[in-house]
Amino acid sequence: RRGAQAASTGAKPAPAALRDVAVLVVDDNATNLQILSELLRHWGMKPMPAESGKAGMEILEQDADKGGSFPLILLDSQMPDMDGFTFAKRVKNDPRFKGSIIMMLTSGGERGDALRCRDLRISAYLVKPIQQSELLEAVLTVLGHNQESPDERPALVTRHSLREGRRPLRILLAED
């Protein structure tokens, strides 16, 4: 609980572009699920937590049946029964969810994961723990709010691409 409070109180305010954006958060770790959900709420987003891939698919399907959608899905890669890559493949192969942008979060990346993400048209692949500022920057980037034009968005947002995309600071120091 203490970690969740720290996550929500220390976060910088998000741009108005994120207000009321529905986000499906799929993670089998209850603490991670709670922290991510509270952080997204703090940014004005509307998180819907799911404790497994199966639960996440049920939520997506029920929402689609009602005519709704989730523009953004935050997904843990390592879950029992249905891992994040299997979940992403099902989402990307179902026309009902074609507008959903997937961000994959992982505790331990494996060789070839980035290629799998590109093949599945996953928009971001980030290694936990992730700083709040990096997560916010990644969310804004995948939703197209961080660029002058959508063409500037990297094929796969990673911690490395976020750092490369930052404009270097030019500081003039004058002293008399």
PDB file of C-alpha atoms in Angstrom, residues 19-130:
ATOM      1  CA  ARG A  19      -8.031  12.780 -19.295  1.00  0.00           C
ATOM      2  CA  ASP A  20     -10.723  10.070 -19.444  1.00  0.00           C
ATOM      3  CA  VAL A  21      -8.700   7.760 -21.720  1.00  0.00           C
ATOM      4  CA  ALA A  22      -9.727   4.177 -20.916  1.00  0.00           C
ATOM      5  CA  VAL A  23      -6.799   1.862 -20.150  1.00  0.00           C
ATOM      6  CA  LEU A  24      -6.909  -1.888 -19.630  1.00  0.00           C
ATOM      7  CA  VAL A  25      -4.162  -2.877 -17.165  1.00  0.00           C
ATOM      8  CA  VAL A  26      -3.324  -6.597 -17.222  1.00  0.00           C
ATOM      9  CA  ASP A  27      -0.896  -7.869 -14.584  1.00  0.00           C
ATOM     10  CA  ASP A  28      -0.982 -10.975 -12.386  1.00  0.00           C
ATOM     11  CA  ASN A  29       0.878  -9.176  -9.587  1.00  0.00           C
ATOM     12  CA  ALA A  30      -1.739  -7.483  -7.372  1.00  0.00           C
ATOM     13  CA  THR A  31       0.694  -4.830  -6.102  1.00  0.00           C
ATOM     14  CA  ASN A  32       1.816  -3.828  -9.611  1.00  0.00           C
ATOM     15  CA  LEU A  33      -1.802  -3.781 -10.747  1.00  0.00           C
ATOM     16  CA  GLN A  34      -2.807  -1.479  -7.900  1.00  0.00           C
ATOM     17  CA  ILE A  35       0.157   0.882  -8.311  1.00  0.00           C
ATOM     18  CA  LEU A  36      -0.315   1.217 -12.079  1.00  0.00           C
ATOM     19  CA  SER A  37      -4.059   1.746 -11.699  1.00  0.00           C
ATOM     20  CA  GLU A  38      -3.613   4.456  -9.053  1.00  0.00           C
ATOM     21  CA  LEU A  39      -0.953   6.202 -11.104  1.00  0.00           C
ATOM     22  CA  LEU A  40      -3.133   6.206 -14.238  1.00  0.00           C
ATOM     23  CA  ARG A  41      -6.083   7.505 -12.182  1.00  0.00           C
ATOM     24  CA  HIS A  42      -3.860  10.279 -10.859  1.00  0.00           C
ATOM     25  CA  TRP A  43      -3.162  11.251 -14.478  1.00  0.00           C
ATOM     26  CA  GLY A  44      -6.914  11.489 -15.115  1.00  0.00           C
ATOM     27  CA  MET A  45      -7.106   8.240 -17.073  1.00  0.00           C
ATOM     28  CA  LYS A  46      -9.715   5.511 -16.539  1.00  0.00           C
ATOM     29  CA  PRO A  47      -7.879   2.264 -15.695  1.00  0.00           C
ATOM     30  CA  MET A  48      -9.649  -1.102 -15.691  1.00  0.00           C
ATOM     31  CA  PRO A  49      -7.524  -3.680 -13.825  1.00  0.00           C
ATOM     32  CA  ALA A  50      -7.387  -7.343 -14.856  1.00  0.00           C
ATOM     33  CA  GLU A  51      -5.461  -9.879 -12.771  1.00  0.00           C
ATOM     34  CA  SER A  52      -4.736 -12.284 -15.656  1.00  0.00           C
ATOM     35  CA  GLY A  53      -4.672 -12.552 -19.414  1.00  0.00           C
ATOM     36  CA  LYS A  54      -7.928 -14.505 -19.340  1.00  0.00           C
ATOM     37  CA  ALA A  55      -9.637 -11.843 -17.205  1.00  0.00           C
ATOM     38  CA  GLY A  56      -8.281  -9.130 -19.518  1.00  0.00           C
ATOM     39  CA  MET A  57      -9.704 -10.883 -22.602  1.00  0.00           C
ATOM     40  CA  GLU A  58     -13.096 -11.209 -20.887  1.00  0.00           C
ATOM     41  CA  ILE A  59     -13.113  -7.481 -20.102  1.00  0.00           C
ATOM     42  CA  LEU A  60     -12.139  -6.592 -23.688  1.00  0.00           C
ATOM     43  CA  GLU A  61     -14.835  -8.852 -25.129  1.00  0.00           C
ATOM     44  CA  GLN A  62     -17.565  -7.578 -22.791  1.00  0.00           C
ATOM     45  CA  ASP A  63     -16.595  -3.989 -23.538  1.00  0.00           C
ATOM     46  CA  ALA A  64     -16.610  -4.630 -27.311  1.00  0.00           C
ATOM     47  CA  ASP A  65     -20.062  -6.252 -27.047  1.00  0.00           C
ATOM     48  CA  LYS A  66     -21.304  -2.990 -25.513  1.00  0.00           C
ATOM     49  CA  GLY A  67     -19.693  -0.942 -28.293  1.00  0.00           C
ATOM     50  CA  GLY A  68     -16.792   0.278 -26.164  1.00  0.00           C
ATOM     51  CA  SER A  69     -13.057   0.027 -26.593  1.00  0.00           C
ATOM     52  CA  PHE A  70      -9.791   0.498 -24.783  1.00  0.00           C
ATOM     53  CA  PRO A  71      -7.482   2.857 -26.707  1.00  0.00           C
ATOM     54  CA  LEU A  72      -4.570   1.684 -24.520  1.00  0.00           C
ATOM     55  CA  ILE A  73      -3.605  -1.649 -22.958  1.00  0.00           C
ATOM     56  CA  LEU A  74      -0.772  -1.920 -20.410  1.00  0.00           C
ATOM     57  CA  LEU A  75       0.282  -5.548 -20.327  1.00  0.00           C
ATOM     58  CA  ASP A  76       2.688  -7.580 -18.209  1.00  0.00           C
ATOM     59  CA  SER A  77       4.717  -9.958 -20.363  1.00  0.00           C
ATOM     60  CA  GLN A  78       5.204 -12.717 -17.788  1.00  0.00           C
ATOM     61  CA  MET A  79       1.933 -14.171 -16.521  1.00  0.00           C
ATOM     62  CA  PRO A  80       0.876 -17.766 -15.920  1.00  0.00           C
ATOM     63  CA  ASP A  81      -1.604 -19.468 -18.274  1.00  0.00           C
ATOM     64  CA  MET A  82      -1.682 -16.664 -20.883  1.00  0.00           C
ATOM     65  CA  ASP A  83       1.513 -14.610 -21.115  1.00  0.00           C
ATOM     66  CA  GLY A  84       1.590 -11.086 -22.479  1.00  0.00           C
ATOM     67  CA  PHE A  85       2.710 -12.100 -25.963  1.00  0.00           C
ATOM     68  CA  THR A  86      -0.164 -14.583 -26.326  1.00  0.00           C
ATOM     69  CA  PHE A  87      -2.586 -11.934 -25.090  1.00  0.00           C
ATOM     70  CA  ALA A  88      -1.187  -9.354 -27.534  1.00  0.00           C
ATOM     71  CA  LYS A  89      -1.446 -11.796 -30.442  1.00  0.00           C
ATOM     72  CA  ARG A  90      -5.117 -12.473 -29.644  1.00  0.00           C
ATOM     73  CA  VAL A  91      -5.858  -8.752 -29.409  1.00  0.00           C
ATOM     74  CA  LYS A  92      -4.063  -7.923 -32.667  1.00  0.00           C
ATOM     75  CA  ASN A  93      -5.794 -10.779 -34.522  1.00  0.00           C
ATOM     76  CA  ASP A  94      -9.292  -9.737 -33.433  1.00  0.00           C
ATOM     77  CA  PRO A  95     -10.794  -6.939 -35.566  1.00  0.00           C
ATOM     78  CA  ARG A  96     -12.926  -5.762 -32.619  1.00  0.00           C
ATOM     79  CA  PHE A  97      -9.783  -4.487 -30.903  1.00  0.00           C
ATOM     80  CA  LYS A  98      -7.953  -3.015 -33.919  1.00  0.00           C
ATOM     81  CA  GLY A  99      -7.723   0.467 -32.393  1.00  0.00           C
ATOM     82  CA  SER A 100      -6.067  -0.685 -29.164  1.00  0.00           C
ATOM     83  CA  ILE A 101      -2.452   0.311 -28.596  1.00  0.00           C
ATOM     84  CA  ILE A 102      -0.470  -2.194 -26.519  1.00  0.00           C
ATOM     85  CA  MET A 103       2.390  -1.323 -24.180  1.00  0.00           C
ATOM     86  CA  MET A 104       4.282  -4.365 -22.866  1.00  0.00           C
ATOM     87  CA  LEU A 105       5.895  -4.139 -19.430  1.00  0.00           C
ATOM     88  CA  THR A 106       8.365  -6.800 -18.302  1.00  0.00           C
ATOM     89  CA  SER A 107      10.360  -7.597 -15.181  1.00  0.00           C
ATOM     90  CA  GLY A 108      13.054  -9.331 -17.176  1.00  0.00           C
ATOM     91  CA  GLY A 109      13.456  -8.994 -20.889  1.00  0.00           C
ATOM     92  CA  GLU A 110      14.672 -11.905 -22.965  1.00  0.00           C
ATOM     93  CA  ARG A 111      16.639 -11.977 -26.188  1.00  0.00           C
ATOM     94  CA  GLY A 112      14.276 -11.590 -29.120  1.00  0.00           C
ATOM     95  CA  ASP A 113      11.483  -9.857 -27.179  1.00  0.00           C
ATOM     96  CA  ALA A 114      11.819  -6.597 -29.125  1.00  0.00           C
ATOM     97  CA  LEU A 115      11.486  -8.466 -32.425  1.00  0.00           C
ATOM     98  CA  ARG A 116       8.411 -10.301 -31.118  1.00  0.00           C
ATOM     99  CA  CYS A 117       6.932  -6.936 -30.086  1.00  0.00           C
ATOM    100  CA  ARG A 118       7.522  -5.487 -33.546  1.00  0.00           C
ATOM    101  CA  ASP A 119       6.013  -8.587 -35.210  1.00  0.00           C
ATOM    102  CA  LEU A 120       2.903  -8.274 -33.018  1.00  0.00           C
ATOM    103  CA  ARG A 121       2.676  -4.493 -33.611  1.00  0.00           C
ATOM    104  CA  ILE A 122       3.157  -3.765 -29.906  1.00  0.00           C
ATOM    105  CA  SER A 123       3.861  -0.048 -29.519  1.00  0.00           C
ATOM    106  CA  ALA A 124       6.127  -0.076 -26.454  1.00  0.00           C
ATOM    107  CA  TYR A 125       8.338  -2.524 -24.588  1.00  0.00           C
ATOM    108  CA  LEU A 126       9.493  -1.265 -21.193  1.00  0.00           C
ATOM    109  CA  VAL A 127      11.486  -2.973 -18.459  1.00  0.00           C
ATOM    110  CA  LYS A 128      10.277  -2.710 -14.852  1.00  0.00           C
ATOM    111  CA  PRO A 129      10.844  -0.957 -12.604  1.00  0.00           C
ATOM    112  CA  ILE A 130       9.937   2.027 -14.719  1.00  0.00           C
TER     113      ILE A 130
END
